[in-house]
Short mmCIF file of C-alpha atoms in Angstrom, two decimals:
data_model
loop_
_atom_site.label_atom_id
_atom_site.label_comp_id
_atom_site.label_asym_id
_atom_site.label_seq_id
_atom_site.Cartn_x
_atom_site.Cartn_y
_atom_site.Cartn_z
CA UNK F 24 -24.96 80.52 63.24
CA UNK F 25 -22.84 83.14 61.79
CA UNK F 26 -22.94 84.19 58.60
CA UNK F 27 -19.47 83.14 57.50
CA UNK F 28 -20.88 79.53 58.53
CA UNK F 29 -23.99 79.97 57.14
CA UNK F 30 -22.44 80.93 53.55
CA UNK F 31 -19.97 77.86 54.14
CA UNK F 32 -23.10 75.61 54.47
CA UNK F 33 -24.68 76.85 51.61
CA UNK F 34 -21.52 75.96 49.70
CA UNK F 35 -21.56 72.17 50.84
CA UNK F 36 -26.00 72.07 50.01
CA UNK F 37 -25.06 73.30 46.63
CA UNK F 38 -22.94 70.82 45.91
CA UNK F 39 -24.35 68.08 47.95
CA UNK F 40 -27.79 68.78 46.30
CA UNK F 41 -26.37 68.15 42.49
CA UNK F 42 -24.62 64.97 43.21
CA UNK F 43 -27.60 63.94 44.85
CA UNK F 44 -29.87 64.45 41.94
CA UNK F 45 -27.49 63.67 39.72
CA UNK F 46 -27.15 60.21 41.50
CA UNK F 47 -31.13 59.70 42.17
CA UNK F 48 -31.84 60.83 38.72
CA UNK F 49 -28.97 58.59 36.56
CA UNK F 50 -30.32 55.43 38.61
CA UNK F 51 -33.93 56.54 37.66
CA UNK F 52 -32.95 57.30 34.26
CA UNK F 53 -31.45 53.54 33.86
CA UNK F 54 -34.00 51.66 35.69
CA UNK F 55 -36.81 53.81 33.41
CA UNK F 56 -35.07 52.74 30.38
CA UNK F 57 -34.82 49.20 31.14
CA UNK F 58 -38.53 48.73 32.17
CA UNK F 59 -39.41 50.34 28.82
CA UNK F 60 -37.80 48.02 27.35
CA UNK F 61 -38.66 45.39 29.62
CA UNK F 62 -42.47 45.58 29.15
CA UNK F 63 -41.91 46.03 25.34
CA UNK F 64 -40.49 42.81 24.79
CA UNK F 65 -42.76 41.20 27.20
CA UNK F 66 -45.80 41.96 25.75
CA UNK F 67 -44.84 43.47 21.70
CA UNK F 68 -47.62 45.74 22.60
CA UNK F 69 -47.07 49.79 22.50
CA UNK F 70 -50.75 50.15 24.27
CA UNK F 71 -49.21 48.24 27.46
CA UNK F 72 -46.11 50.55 27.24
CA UNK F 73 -48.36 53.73 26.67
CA UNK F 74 -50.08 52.09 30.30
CA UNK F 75 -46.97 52.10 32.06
CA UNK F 76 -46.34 55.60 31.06
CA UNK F 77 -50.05 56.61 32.24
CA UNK F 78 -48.56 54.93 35.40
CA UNK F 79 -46.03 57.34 35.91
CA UNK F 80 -48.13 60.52 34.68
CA UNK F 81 -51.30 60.88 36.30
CA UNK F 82 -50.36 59.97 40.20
CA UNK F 83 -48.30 62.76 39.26
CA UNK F 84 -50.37 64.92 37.97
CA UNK F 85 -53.25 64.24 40.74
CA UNK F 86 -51.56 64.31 43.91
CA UNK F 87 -48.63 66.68 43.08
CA UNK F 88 -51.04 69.94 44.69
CA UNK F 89 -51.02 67.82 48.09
CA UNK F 90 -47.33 67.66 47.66
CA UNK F 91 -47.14 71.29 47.69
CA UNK F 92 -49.45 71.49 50.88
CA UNK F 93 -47.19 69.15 52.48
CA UNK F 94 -43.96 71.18 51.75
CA UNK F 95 -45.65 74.26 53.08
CA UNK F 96 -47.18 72.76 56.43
CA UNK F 97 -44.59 70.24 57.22
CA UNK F 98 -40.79 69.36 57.52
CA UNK F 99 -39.52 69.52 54.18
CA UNK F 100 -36.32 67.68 55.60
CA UNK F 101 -38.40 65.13 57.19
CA UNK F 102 -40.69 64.74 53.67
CA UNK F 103 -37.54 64.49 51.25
CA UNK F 104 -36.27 61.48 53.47
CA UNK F 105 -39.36 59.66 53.77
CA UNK F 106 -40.30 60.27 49.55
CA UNK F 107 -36.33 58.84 49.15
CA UNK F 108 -37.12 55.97 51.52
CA UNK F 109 -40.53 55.22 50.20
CA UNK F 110 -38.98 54.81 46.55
CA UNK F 111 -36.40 52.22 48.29
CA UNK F 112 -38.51 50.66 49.89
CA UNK F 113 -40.92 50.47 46.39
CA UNK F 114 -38.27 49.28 43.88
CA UNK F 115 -37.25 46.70 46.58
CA UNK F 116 -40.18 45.44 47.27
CA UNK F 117 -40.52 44.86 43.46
CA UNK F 118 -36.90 43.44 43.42
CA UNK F 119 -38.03 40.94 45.64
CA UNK F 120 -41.51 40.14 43.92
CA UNK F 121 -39.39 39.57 41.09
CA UNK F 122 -36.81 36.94 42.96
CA UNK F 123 -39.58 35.19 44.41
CA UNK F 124 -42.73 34.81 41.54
CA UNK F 125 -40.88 36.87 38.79
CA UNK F 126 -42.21 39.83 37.21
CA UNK F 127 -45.70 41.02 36.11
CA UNK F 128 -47.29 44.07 34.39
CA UNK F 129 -49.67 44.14 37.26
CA UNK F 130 -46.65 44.70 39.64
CA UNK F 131 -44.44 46.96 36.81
CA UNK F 132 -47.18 49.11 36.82
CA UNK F 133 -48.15 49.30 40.66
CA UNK F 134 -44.58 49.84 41.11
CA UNK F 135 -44.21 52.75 38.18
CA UNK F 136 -47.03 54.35 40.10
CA UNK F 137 -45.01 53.86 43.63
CA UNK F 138 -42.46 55.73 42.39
CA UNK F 139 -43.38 58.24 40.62
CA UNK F 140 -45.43 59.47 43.55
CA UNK F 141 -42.29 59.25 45.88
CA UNK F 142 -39.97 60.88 43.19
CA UNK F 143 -43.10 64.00 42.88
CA UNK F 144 -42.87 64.53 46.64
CA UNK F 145 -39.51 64.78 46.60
CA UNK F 146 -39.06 66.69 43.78
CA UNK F 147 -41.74 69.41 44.45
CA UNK F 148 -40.37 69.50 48.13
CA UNK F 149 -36.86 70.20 46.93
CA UNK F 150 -38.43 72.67 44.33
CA UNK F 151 -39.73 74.42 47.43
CA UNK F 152 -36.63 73.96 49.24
CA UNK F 153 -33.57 75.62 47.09
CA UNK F 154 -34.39 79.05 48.23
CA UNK F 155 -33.52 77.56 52.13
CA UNK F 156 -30.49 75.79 51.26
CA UNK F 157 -28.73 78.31 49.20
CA UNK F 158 -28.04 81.33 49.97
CA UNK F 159 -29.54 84.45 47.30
CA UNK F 160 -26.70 85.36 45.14
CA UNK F 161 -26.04 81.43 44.07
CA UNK F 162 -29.81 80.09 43.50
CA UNK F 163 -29.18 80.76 39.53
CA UNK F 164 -26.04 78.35 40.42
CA UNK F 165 -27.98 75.76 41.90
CA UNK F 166 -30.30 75.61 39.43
CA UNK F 167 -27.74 75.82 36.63
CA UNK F 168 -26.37 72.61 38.27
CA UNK F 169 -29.54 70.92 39.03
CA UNK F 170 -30.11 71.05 35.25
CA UNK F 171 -26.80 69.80 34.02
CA UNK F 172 -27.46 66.75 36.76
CA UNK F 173 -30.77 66.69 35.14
CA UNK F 174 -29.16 66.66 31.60
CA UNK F 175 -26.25 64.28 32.53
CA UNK F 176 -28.58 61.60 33.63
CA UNK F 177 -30.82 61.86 30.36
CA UNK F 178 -27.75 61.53 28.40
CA UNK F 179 -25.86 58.89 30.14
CA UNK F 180 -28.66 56.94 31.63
CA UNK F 181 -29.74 55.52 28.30
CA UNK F 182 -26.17 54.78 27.10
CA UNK F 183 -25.70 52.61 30.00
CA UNK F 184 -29.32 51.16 29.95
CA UNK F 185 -28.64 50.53 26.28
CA UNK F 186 -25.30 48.80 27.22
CA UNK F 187 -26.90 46.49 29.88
CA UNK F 188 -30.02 45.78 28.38
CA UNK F 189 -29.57 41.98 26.72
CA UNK F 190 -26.33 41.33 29.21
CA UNK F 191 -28.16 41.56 32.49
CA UNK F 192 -32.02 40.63 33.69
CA UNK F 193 -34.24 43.24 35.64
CA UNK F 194 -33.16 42.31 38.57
CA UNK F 195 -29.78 44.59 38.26
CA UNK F 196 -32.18 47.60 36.69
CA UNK F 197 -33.88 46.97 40.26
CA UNK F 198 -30.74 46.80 42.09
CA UNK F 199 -29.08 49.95 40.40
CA UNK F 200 -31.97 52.13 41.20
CA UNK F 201 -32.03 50.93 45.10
CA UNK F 202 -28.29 52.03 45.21
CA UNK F 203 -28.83 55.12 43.92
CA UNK F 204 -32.05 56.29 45.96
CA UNK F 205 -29.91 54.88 49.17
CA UNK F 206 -26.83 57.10 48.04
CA UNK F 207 -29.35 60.29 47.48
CA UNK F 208 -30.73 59.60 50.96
CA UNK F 209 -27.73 59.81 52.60
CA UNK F 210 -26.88 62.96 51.56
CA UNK F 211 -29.93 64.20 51.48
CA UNK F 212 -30.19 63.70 55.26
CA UNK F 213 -26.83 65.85 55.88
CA UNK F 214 -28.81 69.10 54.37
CA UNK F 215 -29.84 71.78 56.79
CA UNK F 216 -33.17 72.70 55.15
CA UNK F 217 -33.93 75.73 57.71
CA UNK F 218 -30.74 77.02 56.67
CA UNK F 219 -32.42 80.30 54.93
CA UNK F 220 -35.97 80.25 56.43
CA UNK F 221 -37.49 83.68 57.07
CA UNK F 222 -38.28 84.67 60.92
CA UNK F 223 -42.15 84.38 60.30
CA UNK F 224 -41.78 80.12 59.08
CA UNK F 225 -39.59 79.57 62.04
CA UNK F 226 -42.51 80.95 64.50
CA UNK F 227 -45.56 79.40 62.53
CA UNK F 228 -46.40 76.87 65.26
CA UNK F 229 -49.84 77.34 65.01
CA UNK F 230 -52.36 74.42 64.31
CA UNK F 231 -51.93 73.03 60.85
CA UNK F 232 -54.61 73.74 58.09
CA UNK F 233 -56.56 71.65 56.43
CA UNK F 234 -56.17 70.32 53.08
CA UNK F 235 -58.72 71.55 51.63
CA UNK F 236 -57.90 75.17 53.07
CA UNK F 237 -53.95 75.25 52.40
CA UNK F 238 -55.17 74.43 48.62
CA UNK F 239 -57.91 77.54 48.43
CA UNK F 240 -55.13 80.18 50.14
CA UNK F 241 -52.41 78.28 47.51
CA UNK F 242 -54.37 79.74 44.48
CA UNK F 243 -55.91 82.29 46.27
CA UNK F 244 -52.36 83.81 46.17
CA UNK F 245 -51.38 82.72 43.11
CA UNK F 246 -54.45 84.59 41.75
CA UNK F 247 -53.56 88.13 43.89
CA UNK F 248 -49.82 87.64 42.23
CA UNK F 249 -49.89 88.39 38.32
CA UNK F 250 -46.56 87.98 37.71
CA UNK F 251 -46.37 84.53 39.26
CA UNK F 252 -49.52 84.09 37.67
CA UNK F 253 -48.43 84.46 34.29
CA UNK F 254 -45.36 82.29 34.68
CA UNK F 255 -48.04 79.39 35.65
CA UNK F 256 -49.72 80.34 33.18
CA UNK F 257 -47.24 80.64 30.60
CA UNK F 258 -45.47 77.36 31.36
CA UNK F 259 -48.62 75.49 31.40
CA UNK F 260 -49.53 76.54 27.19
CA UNK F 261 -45.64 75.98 26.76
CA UNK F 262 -45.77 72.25 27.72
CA UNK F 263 -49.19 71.98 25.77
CA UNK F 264 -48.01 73.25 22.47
CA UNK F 265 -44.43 71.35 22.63
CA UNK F 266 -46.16 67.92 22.76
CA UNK F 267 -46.53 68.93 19.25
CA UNK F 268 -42.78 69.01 18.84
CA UNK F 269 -42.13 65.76 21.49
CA UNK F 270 -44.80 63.58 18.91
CA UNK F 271 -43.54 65.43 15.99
CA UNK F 272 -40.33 64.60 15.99
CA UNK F 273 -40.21 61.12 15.46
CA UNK F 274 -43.54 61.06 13.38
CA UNK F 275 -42.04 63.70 10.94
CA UNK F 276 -38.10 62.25 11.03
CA UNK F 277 -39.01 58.91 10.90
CA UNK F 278 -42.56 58.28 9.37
CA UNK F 279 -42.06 60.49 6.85
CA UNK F 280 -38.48 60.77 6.10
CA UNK F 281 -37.26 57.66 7.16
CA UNK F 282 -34.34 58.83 9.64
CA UNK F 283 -32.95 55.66 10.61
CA UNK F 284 -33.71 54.59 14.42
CA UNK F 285 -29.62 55.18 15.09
CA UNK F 286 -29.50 58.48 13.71
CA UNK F 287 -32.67 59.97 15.52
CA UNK F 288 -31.10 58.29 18.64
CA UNK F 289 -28.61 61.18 17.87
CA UNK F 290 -30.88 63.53 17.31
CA UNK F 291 -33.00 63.21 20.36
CA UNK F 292 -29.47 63.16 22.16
CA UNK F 293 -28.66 66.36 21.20
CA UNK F 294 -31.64 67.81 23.17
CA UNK F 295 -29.77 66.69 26.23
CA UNK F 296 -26.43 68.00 25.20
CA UNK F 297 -27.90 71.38 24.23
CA UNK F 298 -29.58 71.88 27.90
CA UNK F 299 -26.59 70.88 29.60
CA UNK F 300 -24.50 73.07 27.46
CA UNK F 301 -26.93 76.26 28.43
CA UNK F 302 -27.07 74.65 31.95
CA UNK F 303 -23.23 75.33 32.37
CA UNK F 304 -23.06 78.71 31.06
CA UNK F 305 -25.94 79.72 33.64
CA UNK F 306 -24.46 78.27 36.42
CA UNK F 307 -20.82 80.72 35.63
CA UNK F 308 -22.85 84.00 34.40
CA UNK F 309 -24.29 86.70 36.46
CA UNK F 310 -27.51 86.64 37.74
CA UNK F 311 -30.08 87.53 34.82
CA UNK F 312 -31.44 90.87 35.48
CA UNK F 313 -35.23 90.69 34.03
CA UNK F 314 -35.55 86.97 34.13
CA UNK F 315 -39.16 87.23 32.79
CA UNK F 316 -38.05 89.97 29.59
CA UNK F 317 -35.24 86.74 28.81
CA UNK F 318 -37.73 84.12 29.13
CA UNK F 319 -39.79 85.94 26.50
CA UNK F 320 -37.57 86.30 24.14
CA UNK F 321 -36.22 82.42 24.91
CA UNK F 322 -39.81 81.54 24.17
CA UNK F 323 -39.97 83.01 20.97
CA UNK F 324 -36.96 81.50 19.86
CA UNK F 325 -38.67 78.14 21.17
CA UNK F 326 -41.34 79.23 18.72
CA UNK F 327 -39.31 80.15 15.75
CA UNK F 328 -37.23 76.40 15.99
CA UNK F 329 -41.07 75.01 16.51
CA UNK F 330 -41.89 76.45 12.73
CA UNK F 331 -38.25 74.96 11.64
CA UNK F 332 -39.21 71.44 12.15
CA UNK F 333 -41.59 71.68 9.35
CA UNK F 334 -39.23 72.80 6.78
CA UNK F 335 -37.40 69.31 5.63
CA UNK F 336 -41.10 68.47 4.76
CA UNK F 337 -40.73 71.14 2.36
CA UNK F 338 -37.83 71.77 1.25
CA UNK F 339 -36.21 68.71 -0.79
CA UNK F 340 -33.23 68.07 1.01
CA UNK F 341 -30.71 64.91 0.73
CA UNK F 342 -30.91 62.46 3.82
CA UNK F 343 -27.50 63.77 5.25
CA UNK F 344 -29.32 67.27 4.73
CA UNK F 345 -32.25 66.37 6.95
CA UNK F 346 -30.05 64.20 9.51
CA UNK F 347 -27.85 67.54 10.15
CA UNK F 348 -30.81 70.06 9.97
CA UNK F 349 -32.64 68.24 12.91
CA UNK F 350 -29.55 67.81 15.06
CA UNK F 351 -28.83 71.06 14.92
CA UNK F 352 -32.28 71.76 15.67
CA UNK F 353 -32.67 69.68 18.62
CA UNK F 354 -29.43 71.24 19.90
CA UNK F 355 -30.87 74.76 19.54
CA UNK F 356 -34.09 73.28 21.04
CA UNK F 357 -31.94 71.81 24.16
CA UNK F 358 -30.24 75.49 24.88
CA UNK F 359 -33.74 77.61 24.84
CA UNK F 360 -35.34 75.59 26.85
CA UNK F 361 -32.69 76.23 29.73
CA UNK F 362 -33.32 79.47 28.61
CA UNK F 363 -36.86 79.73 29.63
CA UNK F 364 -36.68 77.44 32.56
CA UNK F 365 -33.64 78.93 34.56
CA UNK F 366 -34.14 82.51 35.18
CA UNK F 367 -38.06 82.13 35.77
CA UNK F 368 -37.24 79.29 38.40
CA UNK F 369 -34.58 81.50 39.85
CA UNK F 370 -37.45 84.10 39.85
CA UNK F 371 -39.74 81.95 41.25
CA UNK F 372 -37.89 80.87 44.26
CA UNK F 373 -37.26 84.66 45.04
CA UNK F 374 -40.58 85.90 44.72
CA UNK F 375 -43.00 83.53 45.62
CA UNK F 376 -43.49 83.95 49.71
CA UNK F 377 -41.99 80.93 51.42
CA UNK F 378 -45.31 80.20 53.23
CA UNK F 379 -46.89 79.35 49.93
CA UNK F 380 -43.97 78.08 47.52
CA UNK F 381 -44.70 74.45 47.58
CA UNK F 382 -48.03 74.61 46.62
CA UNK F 383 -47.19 76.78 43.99
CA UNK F 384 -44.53 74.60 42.44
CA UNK F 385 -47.26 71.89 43.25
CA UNK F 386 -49.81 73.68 40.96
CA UNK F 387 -47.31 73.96 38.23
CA UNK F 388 -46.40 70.73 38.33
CA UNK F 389 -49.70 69.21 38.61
CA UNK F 390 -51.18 71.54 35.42
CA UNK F 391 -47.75 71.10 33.79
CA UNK F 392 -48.00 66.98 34.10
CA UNK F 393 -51.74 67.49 32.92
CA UNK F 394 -50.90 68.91 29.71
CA UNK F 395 -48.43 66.44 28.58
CA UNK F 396 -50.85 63.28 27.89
CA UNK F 397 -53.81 66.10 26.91
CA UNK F 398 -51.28 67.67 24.30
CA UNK F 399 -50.35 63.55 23.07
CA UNK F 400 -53.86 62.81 22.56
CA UNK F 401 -54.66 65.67 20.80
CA UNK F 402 -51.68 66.51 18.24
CA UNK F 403 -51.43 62.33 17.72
CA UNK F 404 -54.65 62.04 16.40
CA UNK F 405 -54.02 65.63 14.40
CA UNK F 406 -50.74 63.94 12.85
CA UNK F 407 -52.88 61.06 11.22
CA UNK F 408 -55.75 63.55 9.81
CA UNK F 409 -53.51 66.74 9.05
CA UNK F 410 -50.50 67.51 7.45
CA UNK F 411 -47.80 67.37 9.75
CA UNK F 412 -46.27 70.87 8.86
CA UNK F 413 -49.25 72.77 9.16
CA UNK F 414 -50.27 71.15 12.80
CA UNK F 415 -46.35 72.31 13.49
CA UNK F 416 -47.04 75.89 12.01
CA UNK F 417 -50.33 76.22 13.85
CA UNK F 418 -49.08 75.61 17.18
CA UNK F 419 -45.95 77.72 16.54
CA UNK F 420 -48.52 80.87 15.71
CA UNK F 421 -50.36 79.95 18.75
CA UNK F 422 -47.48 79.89 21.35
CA UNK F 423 -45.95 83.10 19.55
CA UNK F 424 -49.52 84.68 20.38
CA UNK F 425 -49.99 83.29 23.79
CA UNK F 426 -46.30 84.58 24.88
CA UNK F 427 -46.96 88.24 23.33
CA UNK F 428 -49.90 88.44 25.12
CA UNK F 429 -49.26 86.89 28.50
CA UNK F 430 -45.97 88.67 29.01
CA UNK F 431 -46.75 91.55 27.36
CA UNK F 432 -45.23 95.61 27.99
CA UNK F 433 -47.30 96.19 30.96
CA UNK F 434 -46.80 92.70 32.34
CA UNK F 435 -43.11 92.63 32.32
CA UNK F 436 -43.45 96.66 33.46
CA UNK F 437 -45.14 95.52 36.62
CA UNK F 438 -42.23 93.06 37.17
CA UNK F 439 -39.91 95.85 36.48
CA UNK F 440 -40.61 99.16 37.15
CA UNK F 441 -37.40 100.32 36.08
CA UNK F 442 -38.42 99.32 31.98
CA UNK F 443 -40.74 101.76 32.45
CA UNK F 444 -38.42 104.59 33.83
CA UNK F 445 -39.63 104.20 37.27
CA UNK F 446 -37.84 103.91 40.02
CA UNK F 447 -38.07 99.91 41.55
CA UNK F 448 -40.12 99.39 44.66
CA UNK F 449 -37.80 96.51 45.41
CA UNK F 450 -34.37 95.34 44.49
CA UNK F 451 -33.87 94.35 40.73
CA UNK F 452 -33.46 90.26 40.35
#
């Protein structure tokens, strides 16, 4: 293919692949809201709610390594279509269980499960993938649009949840969802995913390793890469010290300052809006040039707006006040986080060798997934026995620590010769 057509391909994946998340993820985002719903007013119980959500968490978390071996030994084209297909095939089987007997927490949360293995294959696969269908100078791009799909859905998924909730049973939740996986999968199957695959992947025909073995050389590289190493690393005590903020929130706006349900529906909003917002601008700027150096400083920020949430617990400000403070808050919170995440994925699909990128996008979402329910656990039984502002405080001092130190001068020196007046042994990203 020449490279005039290869470019023009790239053009159509980059495009193809945000409609099709945005698509797969507004139907997920709908059908997600609805069950919640769903299984709260069928049982009035938050513990069979908090079940569902274990549902969706821990296949994740467990098998999302094997996803990664997958992506590296098999066809990823071949994997994406049979994780879209699978969820189909899931939610309609449940659509039908539901026509037929009518539905059942057993089958909610055998479903929930289902799918959120499907949607982890497919997600870690395309996570692998990017770097094949698009082409090096537009993978900031693509991932600036996968986020505003991302951000989109969150935003809009809800509203329209919200708005059919009441009107319509399940059974159009269920129905909404199929269409939308069945859409994805179409387009999905039009992508060329050994579009940008190095000479060395195209040749590996040798026997397959096992499981057990692709999983040892995964983090045996990750552990001979520091850089890489540090972003795992990094991200991993990122999503364990924000749980504070995600059970925070609502504990500190509404416990404690009684933020009425419709105005913190606002103010959780605005994290959406602010990571679409940032997801725009990254998708039209240049390329970052030290991704990790931004990150850093992104993180800090993350930090400082951490310590902020605190403040309307002391400071005696009017209702309106508060209301205002934590929009803008979340808003700020929304725009760092794209921040962080874009130029270290960007990063990430350029440096990590394509032999072993799924498994490392499989690690980091398996320890990433793992410290979400460990970080709930922990800072919502803090939140009952400790001040609220001084669990916030604490974990802000810890992240700020953790950052300085994992990406510290010689760290981000390594990554960039050049910071240290030395000429770069490869070409600055």
């Amino acid at each position: 293919m020449s490279e005039a057509a290869k470019m023009k391909r790239a053009g159509y994946h980059l495009y193809t692949f945000t409609i099709s998340k945005l698509i797969s993820t507004f139907g997920s985002s709908v059908y997600a809201f609805g069950i919640s719903l769903y299984v709260l007013a069928l049982t009035g119980s938050a513990a069979s709610f908090a079940v569902n959500l274990i549902c969706s968490i821990l296949p994740r978390t467990i098998l999302a390594p094997f996803a990664g071996y997958a992506a590296d030994n098999y066809s990823k084209k071949k994997l994406i279509i049979l994780s879209q297909l699978g969820g189909i095939l899931t939610v309609s089987g449940l659509l039908v269980y539901s026509l037929v007997i009518g539905l059942s927490l057993p089958a909610i949360y055998a479903a929930t499960a289902l799918v959120s293995v499907f949607s982890m294959f497919n997600g870690v696969t395309f996570s692998a993938s990017i770097a094949n269908l698009i082409d090096p100078d537009r993978i900031q791009k693509a991932m600036g649009f996968n986020q505003s799909a991302v951000s989109i859905a969150a935003i809009g998924g809800p509203v329209i949840g919200g708005m059919l909730f009441g009107f319509v049973s399940m059974n159009v939740f269920l129905a909404i969802e199929i269409v939308a996986y069945a859409i994805a999968l179409v387009l999905e199957a039009t992508m060329n995913f050994r579009l940008f695959t190095t000479a060395a992947a195209k040749t590996a025909d040798e026997p397959k390793q096992s499981v057990m073995q692709g999983m040892k050389e995964g983090i045996a590289y990750l552990r001979t890469n520091r850089v890489i190493m540090v972003i795992v690393t990094t991200a991993i005590g990122l999503n364990f010290f924000f749980s504070a903020l995600m059970i925070g929130l609502p504990f500190i706006a509404v416990q404690q300052l009684k933020v009425e349900a419709t105005h913190f529906g606002i103010i959780e909003s605005m994290i959406a809006v602010g990571m679409l917002a940032a997801s725009v601008y990254f998708s039209i700027r240049k390329e970052v040039k030290f991704p990790l150096l931004f990150s850093k400083r992104a993180i800090l920020a993350m930090s400082i707006i951490l310590a902020a949430l605190a403040l309307p617990l002391v400071l005696n400000m009017s209702y309106t006040m508060n209301v205002l403070y934590f929009i803008i808050l979340m808003l700020a919170f929304g725009l760092s986080n794209v921040c962080v995440n874009t130029p270290i994925g960007v990063m990430m699909q350029k440096d990590v060798a394509e032999e072993y990128r799924g498994r490392i996008f499989g690690i980091l979402e398996s320890m990433a997934m793992a410290m979400m329910p460990l970080g709930y656990l922990l800072f919502g039984l803090l939140y009952d026995f400790v001040p609220a502002q001084y669990v916030i405080w604490g974990c802000s001092i810890c992240l700020v620590l953790l950052t300085a130190y994992m990406m510290r001068a010689s760290i981000l020196k390594e990554a960039y010769p050049e910071l240290a007046g030395t000429p770069p042994a490869k070409p600055v990203i």
